[in-house]
Structures are given as C-alpha cells and as structure tokens.
Amino acid sequence: MGKASQFILQAIVEGEADPQRLASFAVGRVRASQQELESALTGKVTTHHRFMLGEHLKQIETLNAALGRVSQEIARRFTPPDDPAEEGATDQPASVKSQGSAQEEASRLPSSKEMSWQKAAQLIDEIIGISEEAAQGILAEIGIEMGQFPSAQHIASWAGVCPGNHESAGKRLSGKTRKGNPWLRRLLVQAAHAAGRSKNTYLAAQYHRIASRRGAKKAALAVAHSILVIIYHILRDQSSYQDLGGNYFDERDRQAVQKRLVKRLERMGYQVELQPMAQAS
C-alpha cells in the first residue's frame, strides 16, 4: 500500500517484467535492499495475473476516493457555519420561518457555555498520539457532553478499555476486559501505539513502563484507558491538555528509583553513596 509498492504494481500491470527495472521504481524510504527487491520481483506474471492485479488496484483507488469524500464531509460537519442562524435551517418558506416567538429563536442559538464540535476536536487533537481523524472518530462515538457518564471510570468501562474485575472467594481470577464499543476501542488503541512512539511524554513513559513487564498489547490497552480518561476530563472541564512529561514516574517514585539503581550498581561490584548535588559540588 506504500508509494513505492504502488509504482511497482502499476508497472507490472502495464507489462513490465524486468526485476531490475521494477526494483528501480522503489522510491523513498524502503527497508529492502535493491538485491532483495530484485529477488522478490523475479517470477512469472501472466496476462491473467495482470488483469486481476489491475482490478484490485482500481478497487483500492475507488475506495480511497470514497474515503476522501467521507473525510471531507466529516470535516465540513465539524466546521461551524459562518452564520449561527444557518445551523438547523430548513427549506420552509420565509412566512413560516417568521412565525414563532423570540424565545423559540433564542433557544436555537448555542449557549456561551456550550462547546462546539470543532472546539472539542481541537482540544482532543492536542493529546499525544491522537490525529485529527482520530479525534473526529472518538467524538462521533462518545459525543461532547460528558454529563451522560457519571465518572471517567464509567466511560472507560463502557468503551471496554479497563481491566475486568472477576473475583471469587477473595481471589482474582481474570483481568480480561469487556467488549465495550469496538470502534472506539480500536481508535484508542491505535492512538496508544502512536503515543508509545513519542519522545519524552507521559503516555510514552507509561507505555514503555508497562510493556517492559507485561507486553506491548497490555501496555497499549492501559495507555488507551489513560487517553480516554484524559479526554473525559478535557471535555467535561473544557480545558487544554497538559502533558506531565516523560520523567513523571521517576519523579513520583524517586525513592524507589534510587534504591533500584543503587542495588543494580552494588550487584556490579560498586559501593554507592548518594549525595545531593549541592553537597557533591
């Protein structure tokens, strides 16, 4: 699906069969070497193969065009109209529209305390790992009014991004999450993986902290839970996202970090004596 692959596949459809020429179409950042590409592109391609491959490429092109139109429509719906009166306007005659009291007209205007969909998407987009498209998709699932959820724990449970609580006779048997909202959960997990690749951020630190002990999948789900909790508070309070920084956990657990590092050095044969910076200088 990459740019280089699209060039190569299109060239095959058009009749090119030379592995060297096909490999030369690999532009940009390609992991495989020239020799690996030539080896992979050496084979027998018949007229039937070219026809079917061309049909697949046309189908992909059609789907991409449809996705582009849908994205444009979503962006349009997230953009407020220039005239507030245009929102909710109908095709009724002017004589019909003129009927009604001033109180009814005022009730249709947005309150100063209400937050627009565009503003909500902008606030969520500030969170590490969330793109504009992801923000729009998340809002499409949860809305912008957080009053429908009593707490952040409720929305996390509804989305299916919090651990299960299965206990019997005081013994915890399973931490498997419930199914929840599959579309929202997928968006949050994708955002969690993206946040895990960021540099010097709280979410990246949380991701690597958990992944080192429990694996990447559980780390992604935990970060997805944190992202949804952050979204809940941002929408409820109409506030901006403030990242805690990549060293948040080290600062929070300073004493534990010190003990762990000292033990590691002592196991290596060193005698360690800690002193504050002012005394050490």
mmCIF file of C-alpha atoms in Angstrom:
data_model
loop_
_atom_site.group_PDB
_atom_site.id
_atom_site.type_symbol
_atom_site.label_atom_id
_atom_site.label_comp_id
_atom_site.label_asym_id
_atom_site.label_seq_id
_atom_site.Cartn_x
_atom_site.Cartn_y
_atom_site.Cartn_z
ATOM 1 C CA MET A 1 0.000 0.000 0.000
ATOM 2 C CA GLY A 2 3.037 2.290 0.111
ATOM 3 C CA LYS A 3 4.069 4.701 -2.615
ATOM 4 C CA ALA A 4 6.936 2.521 -3.877
ATOM 5 C CA SER A 5 4.752 -0.586 -3.917
ATOM 6 C CA GLN A 6 2.045 1.208 -5.877
ATOM 7 C CA PHE A 7 4.574 2.230 -8.541
ATOM 8 C CA ILE A 8 5.885 -1.328 -8.837
ATOM 9 C CA LEU A 9 2.425 -2.910 -9.012
ATOM 10 C CA GLN A 10 1.250 -0.432 -11.623
ATOM 11 C CA ALA A 11 4.342 -1.138 -13.708
ATOM 12 C CA ILE A 12 3.607 -4.884 -13.552
ATOM 13 C CA VAL A 13 0.043 -4.240 -14.702
ATOM 14 C CA GLU A 14 1.366 -2.222 -17.646
ATOM 15 C CA GLY A 15 3.535 -5.157 -18.748
ATOM 16 C CA GLU A 16 6.936 -4.551 -17.167
ATOM 17 C CA ALA A 17 8.625 -7.826 -16.158
ATOM 18 C CA ASP A 18 12.313 -6.966 -15.724
ATOM 19 C CA PRO A 19 13.157 -7.329 -11.995
ATOM 20 C CA GLN A 20 15.861 -4.665 -12.155
ATOM 21 C CA ARG A 21 13.568 -2.085 -13.749
ATOM 22 C CA LEU A 22 10.772 -2.954 -11.332
ATOM 23 C CA ALA A 23 13.087 -2.605 -8.336
ATOM 24 C CA SER A 24 14.195 0.810 -9.616
ATOM 25 C CA PHE A 25 10.646 2.105 -9.040
ATOM 26 C CA ALA A 26 11.150 1.766 -5.280
ATOM 27 C CA VAL A 27 11.492 5.418 -4.290
ATOM 28 C CA GLY A 28 11.726 6.971 -0.845
ATOM 29 C CA ARG A 29 12.464 5.017 2.327
ATOM 30 C CA VAL A 30 12.366 1.312 1.510
ATOM 31 C CA ARG A 31 13.565 -1.250 4.056
ATOM 32 C CA ALA A 32 14.564 -3.882 1.498
ATOM 33 C CA SER A 33 17.803 -3.580 -0.445
ATOM 34 C CA GLN A 34 17.971 -3.487 -4.239
ATOM 35 C CA GLN A 35 19.030 -7.142 -4.387
ATOM 36 C CA GLU A 36 16.185 -8.212 -2.098
ATOM 37 C CA LEU A 37 13.683 -6.344 -4.249
ATOM 38 C CA GLU A 38 15.021 -7.907 -7.452
ATOM 39 C CA SER A 39 14.817 -11.365 -5.897
ATOM 40 C CA ALA A 40 11.242 -10.764 -4.723
ATOM 41 C CA LEU A 41 10.200 -9.431 -8.152
ATOM 42 C CA THR A 42 11.606 -12.370 -10.081
ATOM 43 C CA GLY A 43 8.809 -14.665 -11.200
ATOM 44 C CA LYS A 44 6.221 -15.488 -13.838
ATOM 45 C CA VAL A 45 3.394 -12.995 -14.374
ATOM 46 C CA THR A 46 0.718 -13.937 -16.890
ATOM 47 C CA THR A 47 -1.935 -11.838 -18.610
ATOM 48 C CA HIS A 48 -4.477 -13.192 -16.156
ATOM 49 C CA HIS A 49 -2.338 -12.026 -13.212
ATOM 50 C CA ARG A 50 -2.008 -8.535 -14.677
ATOM 51 C CA PHE A 51 -5.753 -8.276 -15.266
ATOM 52 C CA MET A 52 -6.649 -9.320 -11.703
ATOM 53 C CA LEU A 53 -3.943 -7.105 -10.223
ATOM 54 C CA GLY A 54 -5.272 -4.154 -12.221
ATOM 55 C CA GLU A 55 -8.783 -4.796 -10.939
ATOM 56 C CA HIS A 56 -7.535 -4.832 -7.357
ATOM 57 C CA LEU A 57 -5.681 -1.553 -7.843
ATOM 58 C CA LYS A 58 -8.785 0.078 -9.359
ATOM 59 C CA GLN A 59 -10.848 -1.101 -6.407
ATOM 60 C CA ILE A 60 -8.329 0.351 -3.975
ATOM 61 C CA GLU A 61 -8.368 3.637 -5.899
ATOM 62 C CA THR A 62 -12.188 3.728 -5.751
ATOM 63 C CA LEU A 63 -12.207 3.046 -2.001
ATOM 64 C CA ASN A 64 -9.574 5.714 -1.369
ATOM 65 C CA ALA A 65 -11.667 8.223 -3.312
ATOM 66 C CA ALA A 66 -14.719 7.294 -1.219
ATOM 67 C CA LEU A 67 -12.713 7.664 1.983
ATOM 68 C CA GLY A 68 -11.589 11.095 0.796
ATOM 69 C CA ARG A 69 -15.190 12.202 0.219
ATOM 70 C CA VAL A 70 -16.267 10.908 3.620
ATOM 71 C CA SER A 71 -13.345 12.702 5.288
ATOM 72 C CA GLN A 72 -14.306 15.956 3.572
ATOM 73 C CA GLU A 73 -17.916 15.588 4.736
ATOM 74 C CA ILE A 74 -16.805 14.877 8.311
ATOM 75 C CA ALA A 75 -14.551 17.948 8.249
ATOM 76 C CA ARG A 76 -17.446 20.033 6.914
ATOM 77 C CA ARG A 77 -19.751 18.870 9.686
ATOM 78 C CA PHE A 78 -17.103 19.691 12.305
ATOM 79 C CA THR A 79 -16.748 23.225 10.915
ATOM 80 C CA PRO A 80 -19.306 25.658 12.364
ATOM 81 C CA PRO A 81 -21.284 27.793 9.875
ATOM 82 C CA ASP A 82 -20.320 31.436 9.399
ATOM 83 C CA ASP A 83 -23.859 32.455 10.376
ATOM 84 C CA PRO A 84 -25.161 30.720 13.534
ATOM 85 C CA ALA A 85 -28.692 31.082 12.155
ATOM 86 C CA GLU A 86 -27.759 28.767 9.264
ATOM 87 C CA GLU A 87 -27.353 25.848 11.656
ATOM 88 C CA GLY A 88 -30.609 23.902 11.681
ATOM 89 C CA ALA A 89 -32.061 25.977 8.851
ATOM 90 C CA THR A 90 -34.773 24.322 6.774
ATOM 91 C CA ASP A 91 -36.298 24.800 3.368
ATOM 92 C CA GLN A 92 -39.518 26.244 4.803
ATOM 93 C CA PRO A 93 -40.927 29.464 3.274
ATOM 94 C CA ALA A 94 -39.968 32.749 4.881
ATOM 95 C CA SER A 95 -43.551 33.295 6.042
ATOM 96 C CA VAL A 96 -43.425 30.063 8.023
ATOM 97 C CA LYS A 97 -39.998 30.811 9.456
ATOM 98 C CA SER A 98 -41.164 34.227 10.674
ATOM 99 C CA GLN A 99 -43.724 32.570 12.911
ATOM 100 C CA GLY A 100 -42.738 31.750 16.469
ATOM 101 C CA SER A 101 -41.746 33.748 19.461
ATOM 102 C CA ALA A 102 -38.400 35.350 20.166
ATOM 103 C CA GLN A 103 -37.950 32.824 22.946
ATOM 104 C CA GLU A 104 -38.055 29.972 20.437
ATOM 105 C CA GLU A 105 -35.477 31.691 18.259
ATOM 106 C CA ALA A 106 -33.201 32.264 21.236
ATOM 107 C CA SER A 107 -33.477 28.612 22.252
ATOM 108 C CA ARG A 108 -31.994 27.586 18.909
ATOM 109 C CA LEU A 109 -28.846 29.671 19.413
ATOM 110 C CA PRO A 110 -25.883 27.931 21.093
ATOM 111 C CA SER A 111 -25.197 28.809 24.701
ATOM 112 C CA SER A 112 -21.943 30.585 25.555
ATOM 113 C CA LYS A 113 -21.108 27.678 27.870
ATOM 114 C CA GLU A 114 -21.651 25.040 25.193
ATOM 115 C CA MET A 115 -18.632 23.735 23.341
ATOM 116 C CA SER A 116 -18.737 23.277 19.574
ATOM 117 C CA TRP A 117 -17.735 20.031 17.895
ATOM 118 C CA GLN A 118 -14.841 21.828 16.218
ATOM 119 C CA LYS A 119 -13.512 23.119 19.541
ATOM 120 C CA ALA A 120 -13.857 19.663 21.103
ATOM 121 C CA ALA A 121 -11.920 18.081 18.242
ATOM 122 C CA GLN A 122 -9.173 20.695 18.587
ATOM 123 C CA LEU A 123 -8.825 20.041 22.319
ATOM 124 C CA ILE A 124 -8.634 16.269 21.844
ATOM 125 C CA ASP A 125 -6.180 16.649 18.976
ATOM 126 C CA GLU A 126 -3.694 18.159 21.461
ATOM 127 C CA ILE A 127 -3.326 14.782 23.203
ATOM 128 C CA ILE A 128 -0.186 12.876 22.214
ATOM 129 C CA GLY A 129 -0.978 10.109 19.710
ATOM 130 C CA ILE A 130 -4.358 11.438 18.535
ATOM 131 C CA SER A 131 -4.659 12.750 14.978
ATOM 132 C CA GLU A 132 -7.410 14.983 13.640
ATOM 133 C CA GLU A 133 -9.185 11.996 12.065
ATOM 134 C CA ALA A 134 -8.920 10.007 15.300
ATOM 135 C CA ALA A 135 -10.318 12.922 17.307
ATOM 136 C CA GLN A 136 -13.313 13.156 14.985
ATOM 137 C CA GLY A 137 -13.913 9.407 15.203
ATOM 138 C CA ILE A 138 -13.707 9.400 19.008
ATOM 139 C CA LEU A 139 -16.170 12.281 19.293
ATOM 140 C CA ALA A 140 -18.515 10.513 16.892
ATOM 141 C CA GLU A 141 -18.692 7.642 19.402
ATOM 142 C CA ILE A 142 -18.793 9.473 22.760
ATOM 143 C CA GLY A 143 -20.198 12.898 21.849
ATOM 144 C CA ILE A 144 -19.101 16.141 23.502
ATOM 145 C CA GLU A 145 -21.436 16.135 26.525
ATOM 146 C CA MET A 146 -19.807 14.176 29.336
ATOM 147 C CA GLY A 147 -22.778 14.582 31.661
ATOM 148 C CA GLN A 148 -24.122 11.270 30.374
ATOM 149 C CA PHE A 149 -21.220 9.496 32.123
ATOM 150 C CA PRO A 150 -21.132 9.786 35.947
ATOM 151 C CA SER A 151 -17.345 9.457 36.003
ATOM 152 C CA ALA A 152 -14.271 8.653 33.945
ATOM 153 C CA GLN A 153 -14.475 5.069 35.202
ATOM 154 C CA HIS A 154 -17.943 4.703 33.717
ATOM 155 C CA ILE A 155 -16.924 5.835 30.238
ATOM 156 C CA ALA A 156 -13.822 3.605 30.369
ATOM 157 C CA SER A 157 -15.995 0.624 31.278
ATOM 158 C CA TRP A 158 -18.489 1.465 28.532
ATOM 159 C CA ALA A 159 -15.671 1.680 25.976
ATOM 160 C CA GLY A 160 -14.140 -1.607 27.146
ATOM 161 C CA VAL A 161 -10.666 -0.280 27.935
ATOM 162 C CA CYS A 162 -10.499 -1.050 31.649
ATOM 163 C CA PRO A 163 -9.488 -4.361 33.297
ATOM 164 C CA GLY A 164 -12.180 -6.798 34.301
ATOM 165 C CA ASN A 165 -12.983 -7.481 37.941
ATOM 166 C CA HIS A 166 -13.689 -11.205 38.233
ATOM 167 C CA GLU A 167 -13.196 -12.427 41.773
ATOM 168 C CA SER A 168 -14.332 -15.499 43.668
ATOM 169 C CA ALA A 169 -13.770 -16.169 47.356
ATOM 170 C CA GLY A 170 -11.462 -13.157 47.523
ATOM 171 C CA LYS A 171 -9.276 -14.480 44.733
ATOM 172 C CA ARG A 172 -8.942 -12.587 41.469
ATOM 173 C CA LEU A 173 -9.475 -14.984 38.581
ATOM 174 C CA SER A 174 -9.337 -12.879 35.436
ATOM 175 C CA GLY A 175 -8.479 -9.360 34.308
ATOM 176 C CA LYS A 176 -9.952 -9.733 30.839
ATOM 177 C CA THR A 177 -11.649 -6.592 29.567
ATOM 178 C CA ARG A 178 -15.265 -6.488 28.446
ATOM 179 C CA LYS A 179 -16.108 -5.993 24.770
ATOM 180 C CA GLY A 180 -17.426 -2.447 25.058
ATOM 181 C CA ASN A 181 -17.500 -0.199 21.995
ATOM 182 C CA PRO A 182 -15.258 -1.884 19.380
ATOM 183 C CA TRP A 183 -14.862 1.183 17.146
ATOM 184 C CA LEU A 184 -13.912 3.494 20.000
ATOM 185 C CA ARG A 185 -11.601 0.899 21.496
ATOM 186 C CA ARG A 186 -9.815 0.437 18.169
ATOM 187 C CA LEU A 187 -9.244 4.191 17.802
ATOM 188 C CA LEU A 188 -7.928 4.478 21.350
ATOM 189 C CA VAL A 189 -5.534 1.533 20.978
ATOM 190 C CA GLN A 190 -4.175 2.972 17.722
ATOM 191 C CA ALA A 191 -3.630 6.292 19.478
ATOM 192 C CA ALA A 192 -1.905 4.458 22.348
ATOM 193 C CA HIS A 193 0.588 2.807 19.991
ATOM 194 C CA ALA A 194 1.294 6.186 18.387
ATOM 195 C CA ALA A 195 1.774 7.769 21.822
ATOM 196 C CA GLY A 196 4.181 4.970 22.746
ATOM 197 C CA ARG A 197 6.438 6.034 19.858
ATOM 198 C CA SER A 198 6.568 9.660 21.011
ATOM 199 C CA LYS A 199 9.555 11.165 22.812
ATOM 200 C CA ASN A 200 9.731 12.383 26.396
ATOM 201 C CA THR A 201 5.985 12.288 27.084
ATOM 202 C CA TYR A 202 3.905 10.923 29.942
ATOM 203 C CA LEU A 203 1.980 8.475 27.749
ATOM 204 C CA ALA A 204 5.177 7.135 26.169
ATOM 205 C CA ALA A 205 6.698 6.635 29.612
ATOM 206 C CA GLN A 206 3.582 4.787 30.765
ATOM 207 C CA TYR A 207 3.587 2.623 27.632
ATOM 208 C CA HIS A 208 7.230 1.522 27.989
ATOM 209 C CA ARG A 209 6.890 1.118 31.756
ATOM 210 C CA ILE A 210 4.085 -1.436 31.321
ATOM 211 C CA ALA A 211 5.380 -3.020 28.105
ATOM 212 C CA SER A 212 8.648 -3.989 29.787
ATOM 213 C CA ARG A 213 6.738 -6.040 32.369
ATOM 214 C CA ARG A 214 3.516 -7.177 30.706
ATOM 215 C CA GLY A 215 3.943 -6.832 26.950
ATOM 216 C CA ALA A 216 3.003 -4.351 24.236
ATOM 217 C CA LYS A 217 -0.676 -5.329 23.968
ATOM 218 C CA LYS A 218 -1.466 -4.775 27.628
ATOM 219 C CA ALA A 219 0.588 -1.597 27.594
ATOM 220 C CA ALA A 220 -1.418 -0.268 24.643
ATOM 221 C CA LEU A 221 -4.710 -1.052 26.395
ATOM 222 C CA ALA A 222 -3.544 0.660 29.589
ATOM 223 C CA VAL A 223 -2.483 3.771 27.671
ATOM 224 C CA ALA A 224 -5.790 3.691 25.755
ATOM 225 C CA HIS A 225 -7.557 3.762 29.127
ATOM 226 C CA SER A 226 -5.457 6.761 30.197
ATOM 227 C CA ILE A 227 -6.192 8.587 26.930
ATOM 228 C CA LEU A 228 -9.941 8.120 27.359
ATOM 229 C CA VAL A 229 -9.781 9.364 30.960
ATOM 230 C CA ILE A 230 -7.868 12.426 29.752
ATOM 231 C CA ILE A 231 -10.477 13.020 27.035
ATOM 232 C CA TYR A 232 -13.262 12.782 29.607
ATOM 233 C CA HIS A 233 -11.738 15.450 31.834
ATOM 234 C CA ILE A 234 -10.861 17.719 28.892
ATOM 235 C CA LEU A 235 -14.407 17.648 27.540
ATOM 236 C CA ARG A 236 -16.015 17.913 30.967
ATOM 237 C CA ASP A 237 -13.863 20.857 32.072
ATOM 238 C CA GLN A 238 -13.329 22.331 28.571
ATOM 239 C CA SER A 239 -9.617 22.587 29.299
ATOM 240 C CA SER A 240 -6.423 22.080 27.317
ATOM 241 C CA TYR A 241 -4.197 19.030 27.583
ATOM 242 C CA GLN A 242 -1.156 19.393 29.834
ATOM 243 C CA ASP A 243 1.462 16.676 29.428
ATOM 244 C CA LEU A 244 3.137 15.559 32.658
ATOM 245 C CA GLY A 245 6.452 14.825 30.949
ATOM 246 C CA GLY A 246 8.483 11.721 30.318
ATOM 247 C CA ASN A 247 10.104 11.757 33.783
ATOM 248 C CA TYR A 248 6.805 11.850 35.672
ATOM 249 C CA PHE A 249 7.087 8.312 37.014
ATOM 250 C CA ASP A 250 10.731 8.783 38.007
ATOM 251 C CA GLU A 251 9.856 11.916 39.949
ATOM 252 C CA ARG A 252 6.860 10.239 41.550
ATOM 253 C CA ASP A 253 8.842 7.191 42.582
ATOM 254 C CA ARG A 254 12.154 8.911 43.244
ATOM 255 C CA GLN A 255 12.987 6.829 46.310
ATOM 256 C CA ALA A 256 12.104 3.559 44.599
ATOM 257 C CA VAL A 257 14.203 4.524 41.577
ATOM 258 C CA GLN A 258 17.161 5.389 43.775
ATOM 259 C CA LYS A 259 17.015 2.067 45.613
ATOM 260 C CA ARG A 260 16.685 0.108 42.384
ATOM 261 C CA LEU A 261 19.646 1.838 40.731
ATOM 262 C CA VAL A 262 21.816 1.501 43.839
ATOM 263 C CA LYS A 263 21.104 -2.228 44.024
ATOM 264 C CA ARG A 264 21.991 -2.640 40.354
ATOM 265 C CA LEU A 265 25.333 -0.879 40.870
ATOM 266 C CA GLU A 266 26.064 -2.900 44.009
ATOM 267 C CA ARG A 267 25.425 -6.127 42.120
ATOM 268 C CA MET A 268 28.028 -4.934 39.617
ATOM 269 C CA GLY A 269 30.586 -4.616 42.449
ATOM 270 C CA TYR A 270 30.370 -0.884 43.224
ATOM 271 C CA GLN A 271 29.989 0.774 46.617
ATOM 272 C CA VAL A 272 27.475 3.594 46.218
ATOM 273 C CA GLU A 273 26.996 6.631 48.441
ATOM 274 C CA LEU A 274 24.352 9.125 47.351
ATOM 275 C CA GLN A 275 24.804 12.844 47.988
ATOM 276 C CA PRO A 276 22.652 15.813 46.934
ATOM 277 C CA MET A 277 24.034 17.887 44.058
ATOM 278 C CA ALA A 278 24.836 20.882 46.266
ATOM 279 C CA GLN A 279 26.999 18.808 48.624
ATOM 280 C CA ALA A 280 28.623 16.863 45.811
ATOM 281 C CA SER A 281 29.837 20.079 44.151
#
